[in-house]
Amino acid sequence: MCLPLVLLIYNAHLQINESIPFINQFYMKNYLFILLITIVSLQVHGQRIQTDIFNDLQYESKGQKYKATLKKDIFDNLIFSDNNNNEITYTKKYLDLNHKGLITDEEAKLSFFGYFINRYSSGRDYKAKYDVDIFDKVIVEDNKNNRVEIGEDIFGNFTYEENRNNSKLSIKRDLSGNLEFNSEKEQASLRKDIFNKWSYKDSSGNNLEFSNKSWRKLMQRHGSDEEVFYYLVKKLLLF
């Protein structure tokens, strides 16, 4: 399971209590937007970013009111921190699984750092960690008691579980391969019948059946049934 770089920086989400997207191609469709943000950020901050003797990145704002660093620790974890007491940690195992070249790619690190500066210079006391457990499940958690788990079930199917603001939600496949969304208040499903016809249904009363032509268009646009499902849930149920 490889999650692209925009998982780290998409949607200014690095506070887990904001909405976290979780399907790979959905990230990629927003990649140009992320690049625009980082380019603007680098134009604003670039002249004040320096590299120290350990090849870590440092930033000081005009007047030195805001300071930040992006460094690699002795365990090869990548850590952003600033004088606002914010700290975002990406463990080596997480980086190896999803972004193996990030630590050695100076351009990527610079863009990464520029985004963080732009994102956190006005915030305080936020801490988050991106890790991978012994089952290769991605674990994202913060100091606000929010937690996300992204992995696979015993059949190799994608799973997503989120505990946010004391509310839980999940996306999983059932034994028949149908996709199911569950939260404390809403439910939704995406199913394929014996005639290969797809249908979507949710607890808000939405019930859609897709022709083959409509389904092909959705797949061309979103890339997979998981992403089609996420799009429908977000548009029809969680709007």
PDB file of C-alpha atoms in Angstrom:
ATOM      1  CA  MET A   1       0.000   0.000   0.000  1.00  0.00           C
ATOM      2  CA  CYS A   2       1.677   3.216  -1.159  1.00  0.00           C
ATOM      3  CA  LEU A   3       0.159   6.549  -0.187  1.00  0.00           C
ATOM      4  CA  PRO A   4       1.460   9.537  -2.171  1.00  0.00           C
ATOM      5  CA  LEU A   5       3.138  12.594  -0.725  1.00  0.00           C
ATOM      6  CA  VAL A   6      -0.043  14.596  -0.698  1.00  0.00           C
ATOM      7  CA  LEU A   7      -1.343  12.450   2.155  1.00  0.00           C
ATOM      8  CA  LEU A   8       1.167  14.360   4.211  1.00  0.00           C
ATOM      9  CA  ILE A   9       0.070  17.795   3.094  1.00  0.00           C
ATOM     10  CA  TYR A  10      -3.306  17.670   1.303  1.00  0.00           C
ATOM     11  CA  ASN A  11      -6.192  19.871   2.386  1.00  0.00           C
ATOM     12  CA  ALA A  12      -4.136  21.639   5.055  1.00  0.00           C
ATOM     13  CA  HIS A  13      -5.224  18.624   7.027  1.00  0.00           C
ATOM     14  CA  LEU A  14      -2.229  17.867   9.125  1.00  0.00           C
ATOM     15  CA  GLN A  15      -4.454  18.388  12.096  1.00  0.00           C
ATOM     16  CA  ILE A  16      -6.304  15.110  12.204  1.00  0.00           C
ATOM     17  CA  ASN A  17      -9.438  16.738  13.531  1.00  0.00           C
ATOM     18  CA  GLU A  18      -9.970  18.116  10.032  1.00  0.00           C
ATOM     19  CA  SER A  19     -11.269  15.860   7.264  1.00  0.00           C
ATOM     20  CA  ILE A  20      -8.658  13.325   6.130  1.00  0.00           C
ATOM     21  CA  PRO A  21      -8.910  11.987   2.607  1.00  0.00           C
ATOM     22  CA  PHE A  22      -7.721   8.468   2.173  1.00  0.00           C
ATOM     23  CA  ILE A  23      -7.822   7.175  -1.388  1.00  0.00           C
ATOM     24  CA  ASN A  24      -4.691   7.400  -3.497  1.00  0.00           C
ATOM     25  CA  GLN A  25      -5.927   8.823  -6.790  1.00  0.00           C
ATOM     26  CA  PHE A  26      -8.105  11.336  -4.946  1.00  0.00           C
ATOM     27  CA  TYR A  27      -4.880  12.705  -3.493  1.00  0.00           C
ATOM     28  CA  MET A  28      -3.258  12.864  -6.898  1.00  0.00           C
ATOM     29  CA  LYS A  29      -6.099  14.868  -8.385  1.00  0.00           C
ATOM     30  CA  ASN A  30      -5.298  17.564  -5.830  1.00  0.00           C
ATOM     31  CA  TYR A  31      -1.529  17.386  -6.353  1.00  0.00           C
ATOM     32  CA  LEU A  32      -1.348  20.447  -8.629  1.00  0.00           C
ATOM     33  CA  PHE A  33      -3.211  22.426  -5.988  1.00  0.00           C
ATOM     34  CA  ILE A  34      -0.642  21.331  -3.412  1.00  0.00           C
ATOM     35  CA  LEU A  35       2.218  22.308  -5.723  1.00  0.00           C
ATOM     36  CA  LEU A  36       0.697  25.763  -6.136  1.00  0.00           C
ATOM     37  CA  ILE A  37       0.502  26.188  -2.370  1.00  0.00           C
ATOM     38  CA  THR A  38       4.097  25.087  -1.847  1.00  0.00           C
ATOM     39  CA  ILE A  39       5.403  27.275  -4.677  1.00  0.00           C
ATOM     40  CA  VAL A  40       3.685  30.335  -3.218  1.00  0.00           C
ATOM     41  CA  SER A  41       4.973  29.420   0.231  1.00  0.00           C
ATOM     42  CA  LEU A  42       8.523  28.993  -1.034  1.00  0.00           C
ATOM     43  CA  GLN A  43       8.395  32.316  -2.834  1.00  0.00           C
ATOM     44  CA  VAL A  44       7.419  33.960   0.434  1.00  0.00           C
ATOM     45  CA  HIS A  45       9.790  32.054   2.703  1.00  0.00           C
ATOM     46  CA  GLY A  46      12.529  30.690   0.455  1.00  0.00           C
ATOM     47  CA  GLN A  47      15.131  33.359   1.045  1.00  0.00           C
ATOM     48  CA  ARG A  48      14.965  32.747   4.785  1.00  0.00           C
ATOM     49  CA  ILE A  49      15.361  28.940   4.608  1.00  0.00           C
ATOM     50  CA  GLN A  50      18.881  27.696   5.293  1.00  0.00           C
ATOM     51  CA  THR A  51      20.611  24.334   5.627  1.00  0.00           C
ATOM     52  CA  ASP A  52      22.721  23.697   8.729  1.00  0.00           C
ATOM     53  CA  ILE A  53      25.839  21.529   9.060  1.00  0.00           C
ATOM     54  CA  PHE A  54      23.664  18.438   9.593  1.00  0.00           C
ATOM     55  CA  ASN A  55      21.783  19.099   6.323  1.00  0.00           C
ATOM     56  CA  ASP A  56      18.631  19.987   8.258  1.00  0.00           C
ATOM     57  CA  LEU A  57      16.453  22.896   7.144  1.00  0.00           C
ATOM     58  CA  GLN A  58      15.980  25.986   9.291  1.00  0.00           C
ATOM     59  CA  TYR A  59      13.726  29.003   8.915  1.00  0.00           C
ATOM     60  CA  GLU A  60      13.530  32.348  10.695  1.00  0.00           C
ATOM     61  CA  SER A  61      10.926  34.964   9.892  1.00  0.00           C
ATOM     62  CA  LYS A  62      11.690  38.641   9.603  1.00  0.00           C
ATOM     63  CA  GLY A  63      12.432  39.852  13.092  1.00  0.00           C
ATOM     64  CA  GLN A  64      12.915  36.219  14.181  1.00  0.00           C
ATOM     65  CA  LYS A  65       9.408  36.048  15.612  1.00  0.00           C
ATOM     66  CA  TYR A  66       8.811  32.634  14.062  1.00  0.00           C
ATOM     67  CA  LYS A  67      11.400  29.863  13.813  1.00  0.00           C
ATOM     68  CA  ALA A  68      11.045  26.351  12.408  1.00  0.00           C
ATOM     69  CA  THR A  69      13.189  23.336  11.570  1.00  0.00           C
ATOM     70  CA  LEU A  70      12.843  20.194   9.482  1.00  0.00           C
ATOM     71  CA  LYS A  71      15.356  17.632  10.633  1.00  0.00           C
ATOM     72  CA  LYS A  72      16.212  13.953  10.479  1.00  0.00           C
ATOM     73  CA  ASP A  73      16.847  12.370  13.872  1.00  0.00           C
ATOM     74  CA  ILE A  74      19.226   9.507  14.715  1.00  0.00           C
ATOM     75  CA  PHE A  75      16.504   6.994  13.798  1.00  0.00           C
ATOM     76  CA  ASP A  76      15.975   8.595  10.349  1.00  0.00           C
ATOM     77  CA  ASN A  77      12.575   9.953  11.343  1.00  0.00           C
ATOM     78  CA  LEU A  78      11.689  13.284   9.720  1.00  0.00           C
ATOM     79  CA  ILE A  79      10.462  15.899  12.191  1.00  0.00           C
ATOM     80  CA  PHE A  80       9.031  19.367  11.678  1.00  0.00           C
ATOM     81  CA  SER A  81       9.020  21.603  14.750  1.00  0.00           C
ATOM     82  CA  ASP A  82       8.723  25.305  15.502  1.00  0.00           C
ATOM     83  CA  ASN A  83       8.796  27.798  18.343  1.00  0.00           C
ATOM     84  CA  ASN A  84       4.995  27.658  18.546  1.00  0.00           C
ATOM     85  CA  ASN A  85       5.356  24.205  20.104  1.00  0.00           C
ATOM     86  CA  ASN A  86       4.092  22.421  16.983  1.00  0.00           C
ATOM     87  CA  GLU A  87       5.698  19.098  16.091  1.00  0.00           C
ATOM     88  CA  ILE A  88       4.883  16.738  13.211  1.00  0.00           C
ATOM     89  CA  THR A  89       6.762  13.421  13.055  1.00  0.00           C
ATOM     90  CA  TYR A  90       7.069  11.015  10.123  1.00  0.00           C
ATOM     91  CA  THR A  91       8.752   7.802  11.182  1.00  0.00           C
ATOM     92  CA  LYS A  92      11.349   6.074   9.019  1.00  0.00           C
ATOM     93  CA  LYS A  93       9.019   3.126   8.564  1.00  0.00           C
ATOM     94  CA  TYR A  94       6.267   5.398   7.284  1.00  0.00           C
ATOM     95  CA  LEU A  95       8.622   7.196   4.920  1.00  0.00           C
ATOM     96  CA  ASP A  96      10.090   3.900   3.658  1.00  0.00           C
ATOM     97  CA  LEU A  97       6.623   2.562   2.929  1.00  0.00           C
ATOM     98  CA  ASN A  98       5.237   5.605   1.187  1.00  0.00           C
ATOM     99  CA  HIS A  99       7.941   8.180   0.364  1.00  0.00           C
ATOM    100  CA  LYS A 100      11.272   6.430   0.309  1.00  0.00           C
ATOM    101  CA  GLY A 101      13.190   9.190  -1.470  1.00  0.00           C
ATOM    102  CA  LEU A 102      11.907  12.138   0.522  1.00  0.00           C
ATOM    103  CA  ILE A 103      14.819  12.413   2.964  1.00  0.00           C
ATOM    104  CA  THR A 104      17.426  12.436   0.183  1.00  0.00           C
ATOM    105  CA  ASP A 105      15.437  14.587  -2.271  1.00  0.00           C
ATOM    106  CA  GLU A 106      16.420  18.131  -1.343  1.00  0.00           C
ATOM    107  CA  GLU A 107      13.832  19.734  -3.608  1.00  0.00           C
ATOM    108  CA  ALA A 108      11.021  17.645  -2.113  1.00  0.00           C
ATOM    109  CA  LYS A 109      12.218  18.434   1.405  1.00  0.00           C
ATOM    110  CA  LEU A 110      12.261  22.138   0.621  1.00  0.00           C
ATOM    111  CA  SER A 111       8.699  22.041  -0.720  1.00  0.00           C
ATOM    112  CA  PHE A 112       7.663  19.947   2.263  1.00  0.00           C
ATOM    113  CA  PHE A 113       9.192  22.438   4.689  1.00  0.00           C
ATOM    114  CA  GLY A 114       7.734  25.445   2.880  1.00  0.00           C
ATOM    115  CA  TYR A 115       4.244  24.027   3.189  1.00  0.00           C
ATOM    116  CA  PHE A 116       4.645  23.340   6.896  1.00  0.00           C
ATOM    117  CA  ILE A 117       5.848  26.869   7.553  1.00  0.00           C
ATOM    118  CA  ASN A 118       2.821  28.243   5.753  1.00  0.00           C
ATOM    119  CA  ARG A 119       0.502  25.851   7.577  1.00  0.00           C
ATOM    120  CA  TYR A 120       1.734  26.136  11.154  1.00  0.00           C
ATOM    121  CA  SER A 121       3.215  29.596  11.593  1.00  0.00           C
ATOM    122  CA  SER A 122      -0.142  30.842  12.910  1.00  0.00           C
ATOM    123  CA  GLY A 123      -0.998  27.778  15.035  1.00  0.00           C
ATOM    124  CA  ARG A 124       0.211  26.535  18.399  1.00  0.00           C
ATOM    125  CA  ASP A 125       0.680  23.364  20.452  1.00  0.00           C
ATOM    126  CA  TYR A 126      -0.250  20.834  17.770  1.00  0.00           C
ATOM    127  CA  LYS A 127       1.520  17.483  17.619  1.00  0.00           C
ATOM    128  CA  ALA A 128       0.936  14.597  15.223  1.00  0.00           C
ATOM    129  CA  LYS A 129       2.715  11.403  14.264  1.00  0.00           C
ATOM    130  CA  TYR A 130       2.624   9.310  11.082  1.00  0.00           C
ATOM    131  CA  ASP A 131       3.738   5.736  11.651  1.00  0.00           C
ATOM    132  CA  VAL A 132       3.360   2.160  10.401  1.00  0.00           C
ATOM    133  CA  ASP A 133       2.657  -0.709  12.792  1.00  0.00           C
ATOM    134  CA  ILE A 134       3.947  -4.285  12.633  1.00  0.00           C
ATOM    135  CA  PHE A 135       1.045  -5.223  10.335  1.00  0.00           C
ATOM    136  CA  ASP A 136       1.987  -2.498   7.797  1.00  0.00           C
ATOM    137  CA  LYS A 137      -1.041  -0.480   8.820  1.00  0.00           C
ATOM    138  CA  VAL A 138      -0.618   3.301   8.574  1.00  0.00           C
ATOM    139  CA  ILE A 139      -1.358   4.966  11.910  1.00  0.00           C
ATOM    140  CA  VAL A 140      -1.903   8.726  12.148  1.00  0.00           C
ATOM    141  CA  GLU A 141      -2.617  10.229  15.550  1.00  0.00           C
ATOM    142  CA  ASP A 142      -2.404  13.602  17.255  1.00  0.00           C
ATOM    143  CA  ASN A 143      -2.488  15.204  20.675  1.00  0.00           C
ATOM    144  CA  LYS A 144      -6.208  15.922  20.357  1.00  0.00           C
ATOM    145  CA  ASN A 145      -7.075  12.220  20.767  1.00  0.00           C
ATOM    146  CA  ASN A 146      -7.765  11.772  17.054  1.00  0.00           C
ATOM    147  CA  ARG A 147      -6.581   8.650  15.272  1.00  0.00           C
ATOM    148  CA  VAL A 148      -6.712   7.193  11.756  1.00  0.00           C
ATOM    149  CA  GLU A 149      -5.804   3.656  10.687  1.00  0.00           C
ATOM    150  CA  ILE A 150      -5.354   2.764   7.005  1.00  0.00           C
ATOM    151  CA  GLY A 151      -4.572  -0.809   6.033  1.00  0.00           C
ATOM    152  CA  GLU A 152      -5.865  -4.070   4.638  1.00  0.00           C
ATOM    153  CA  ASP A 153      -8.010  -6.877   6.002  1.00  0.00           C
ATOM    154  CA  ILE A 154      -6.975 -10.545   5.928  1.00  0.00           C
ATOM    155  CA  PHE A 155      -8.207 -10.773   2.336  1.00  0.00           C
ATOM    156  CA  GLY A 156      -6.076  -7.859   1.177  1.00  0.00           C
ATOM    157  CA  ASN A 157      -8.977  -5.417   0.943  1.00  0.00           C
ATOM    158  CA  PHE A 158      -8.541  -1.736   1.798  1.00  0.00           C
ATOM    159  CA  THR A 159      -9.717  -0.637   5.256  1.00  0.00           C
ATOM    160  CA  TYR A 160     -10.038   2.816   6.786  1.00  0.00           C
ATOM    161  CA  GLU A 161     -10.940   3.591  10.385  1.00  0.00           C
ATOM    162  CA  GLU A 162     -11.111   7.016  11.974  1.00  0.00           C
ATOM    163  CA  ASN A 163     -11.752   8.189  15.513  1.00  0.00           C
ATOM    164  CA  ARG A 164     -12.288  11.945  15.397  1.00  0.00           C
ATOM    165  CA  ASN A 165     -13.907  14.213  17.971  1.00  0.00           C
ATOM    166  CA  ASN A 166     -14.995  11.078  19.858  1.00  0.00           C
ATOM    167  CA  SER A 167     -16.844   9.841  16.761  1.00  0.00           C
ATOM    168  CA  LYS A 168     -15.895   6.733  14.823  1.00  0.00           C
ATOM    169  CA  LEU A 169     -16.254   5.968  11.140  1.00  0.00           C
ATOM    170  CA  SER A 170     -14.941   3.235   8.873  1.00  0.00           C
ATOM    171  CA  ILE A 171     -14.866   2.003   5.293  1.00  0.00           C
ATOM    172  CA  LYS A 172     -14.484  -1.715   4.647  1.00  0.00           C
ATOM    173  CA  ARG A 173     -15.424  -4.435   2.192  1.00  0.00           C
ATOM    174  CA  ASP A 174     -17.812  -7.168   3.223  1.00  0.00           C
ATOM    175  CA  LEU A 175     -17.292 -10.834   2.376  1.00  0.00           C
ATOM    176  CA  SER A 176     -18.989 -10.298  -0.993  1.00  0.00           C
ATOM    177  CA  GLY A 177     -16.624  -7.485  -1.933  1.00  0.00           C
ATOM    178  CA  ASN A 178     -19.167  -4.695  -1.454  1.00  0.00           C
ATOM    179  CA  LEU A 179     -17.985  -1.438   0.065  1.00  0.00           C
ATOM    180  CA  GLU A 180     -19.553  -0.262   3.311  1.00  0.00           C
ATOM    181  CA  PHE A 181     -19.295   3.053   5.135  1.00  0.00           C
ATOM    182  CA  ASN A 182     -20.330   3.218   8.786  1.00  0.00           C
ATOM    183  CA  SER A 183     -20.353   5.998  11.345  1.00  0.00           C
ATOM    184  CA  GLU A 184     -22.370   6.572  14.492  1.00  0.00           C
ATOM    185  CA  LYS A 185     -25.032   8.460  12.521  1.00  0.00           C
ATOM    186  CA  GLU A 186     -24.713   7.439   8.856  1.00  0.00           C
ATOM    187  CA  GLN A 187     -24.300   4.336   6.736  1.00  0.00           C
ATOM    188  CA  ALA A 188     -23.733   3.795   3.031  1.00  0.00           C
ATOM    189  CA  SER A 189     -22.919   0.959   0.658  1.00  0.00           C
ATOM    190  CA  LEU A 190     -21.718   0.435  -2.905  1.00  0.00           C
ATOM    191  CA  ARG A 191     -22.662  -2.918  -4.412  1.00  0.00           C
ATOM    192  CA  LYS A 192     -22.381  -4.834  -7.669  1.00  0.00           C
ATOM    193  CA  ASP A 193     -25.132  -7.319  -8.555  1.00  0.00           C
ATOM    194  CA  ILE A 194     -24.877 -10.573 -10.520  1.00  0.00           C
ATOM    195  CA  PHE A 195     -25.382  -8.603 -13.748  1.00  0.00           C
ATOM    196  CA  ASN A 196     -22.389  -6.360 -12.953  1.00  0.00           C
ATOM    197  CA  LYS A 197     -24.659  -3.393 -12.268  1.00  0.00           C
ATOM    198  CA  TRP A 198     -23.467  -1.030  -9.561  1.00  0.00           C
ATOM    199  CA  SER A 199     -25.700   0.708  -7.035  1.00  0.00           C
ATOM    200  CA  TYR A 200     -25.193   3.142  -4.166  1.00  0.00           C
ATOM    201  CA  LYS A 201     -27.437   3.465  -1.123  1.00  0.00           C
ATOM    202  CA  ASP A 202     -27.168   5.453   2.104  1.00  0.00           C
ATOM    203  CA  SER A 203     -29.040   6.253   5.316  1.00  0.00           C
ATOM    204  CA  SER A 204     -30.108   9.673   4.012  1.00  0.00           C
ATOM    205  CA  GLY A 205     -32.395   7.975   1.508  1.00  0.00           C
ATOM    206  CA  ASN A 206     -30.152   8.247  -1.545  1.00  0.00           C
ATOM    207  CA  ASN A 207     -30.506   5.205  -3.807  1.00  0.00           C
ATOM    208  CA  LEU A 208     -28.647   5.305  -7.121  1.00  0.00           C
ATOM    209  CA  GLU A 209     -28.322   2.676  -9.827  1.00  0.00           C
ATOM    210  CA  PHE A 210     -25.655   3.188 -12.476  1.00  0.00           C
ATOM    211  CA  SER A 211     -25.831   2.193 -16.116  1.00  0.00           C
ATOM    212  CA  ASN A 212     -22.697   0.629 -17.569  1.00  0.00           C
ATOM    213  CA  LYS A 213     -21.951   3.882 -19.375  1.00  0.00           C
ATOM    214  CA  SER A 214     -22.344   5.984 -16.221  1.00  0.00           C
ATOM    215  CA  TRP A 215     -20.193   3.601 -14.220  1.00  0.00           C
ATOM    216  CA  ARG A 216     -17.416   3.670 -16.823  1.00  0.00           C
ATOM    217  CA  LYS A 217     -17.391   7.459 -16.666  1.00  0.00           C
ATOM    218  CA  LEU A 218     -17.153   7.387 -12.875  1.00  0.00           C
ATOM    219  CA  MET A 219     -14.285   4.908 -13.023  1.00  0.00           C
ATOM    220  CA  GLN A 220     -12.460   6.972 -15.629  1.00  0.00           C
ATOM    221  CA  ARG A 221     -12.811  10.021 -13.451  1.00  0.00           C
ATOM    222  CA  HIS A 222     -11.974   8.488 -10.065  1.00  0.00           C
ATOM    223  CA  GLY A 223      -9.850   5.456 -10.895  1.00  0.00           C
ATOM    224  CA  SER A 224     -11.315   2.762  -8.636  1.00  0.00           C
ATOM    225  CA  ASP A 225     -14.555   1.662  -6.997  1.00  0.00           C
ATOM    226  CA  GLU A 226     -13.132   2.737  -3.624  1.00  0.00           C
ATOM    227  CA  GLU A 227     -12.677   6.270  -4.856  1.00  0.00           C
ATOM    228  CA  VAL A 228     -16.072   6.356  -6.525  1.00  0.00           C
ATOM    229  CA  PHE A 229     -17.536   5.314  -3.184  1.00  0.00           C
ATOM    230  CA  TYR A 230     -15.627   7.978  -1.283  1.00  0.00           C
ATOM    231  CA  TYR A 231     -16.788  10.607  -3.785  1.00  0.00           C
ATOM    232  CA  LEU A 232     -20.430   9.560  -3.411  1.00  0.00           C
ATOM    233  CA  VAL A 233     -20.279   9.405   0.383  1.00  0.00           C
ATOM    234  CA  LYS A 234     -18.679  12.824   0.582  1.00  0.00           C
ATOM    235  CA  LYS A 235     -21.052  14.409  -1.939  1.00  0.00           C
ATOM    236  CA  LEU A 236     -24.319  12.814  -0.853  1.00  0.00           C
ATOM    237  CA  LEU A 237     -23.893  11.911   2.804  1.00  0.00           C
ATOM    238  CA  LEU A 238     -21.176  14.024   4.411  1.00  0.00           C
ATOM    239  CA  PHE A 239     -21.688  17.285   2.526  1.00  0.00           C
TER     240      PHE A 239
END
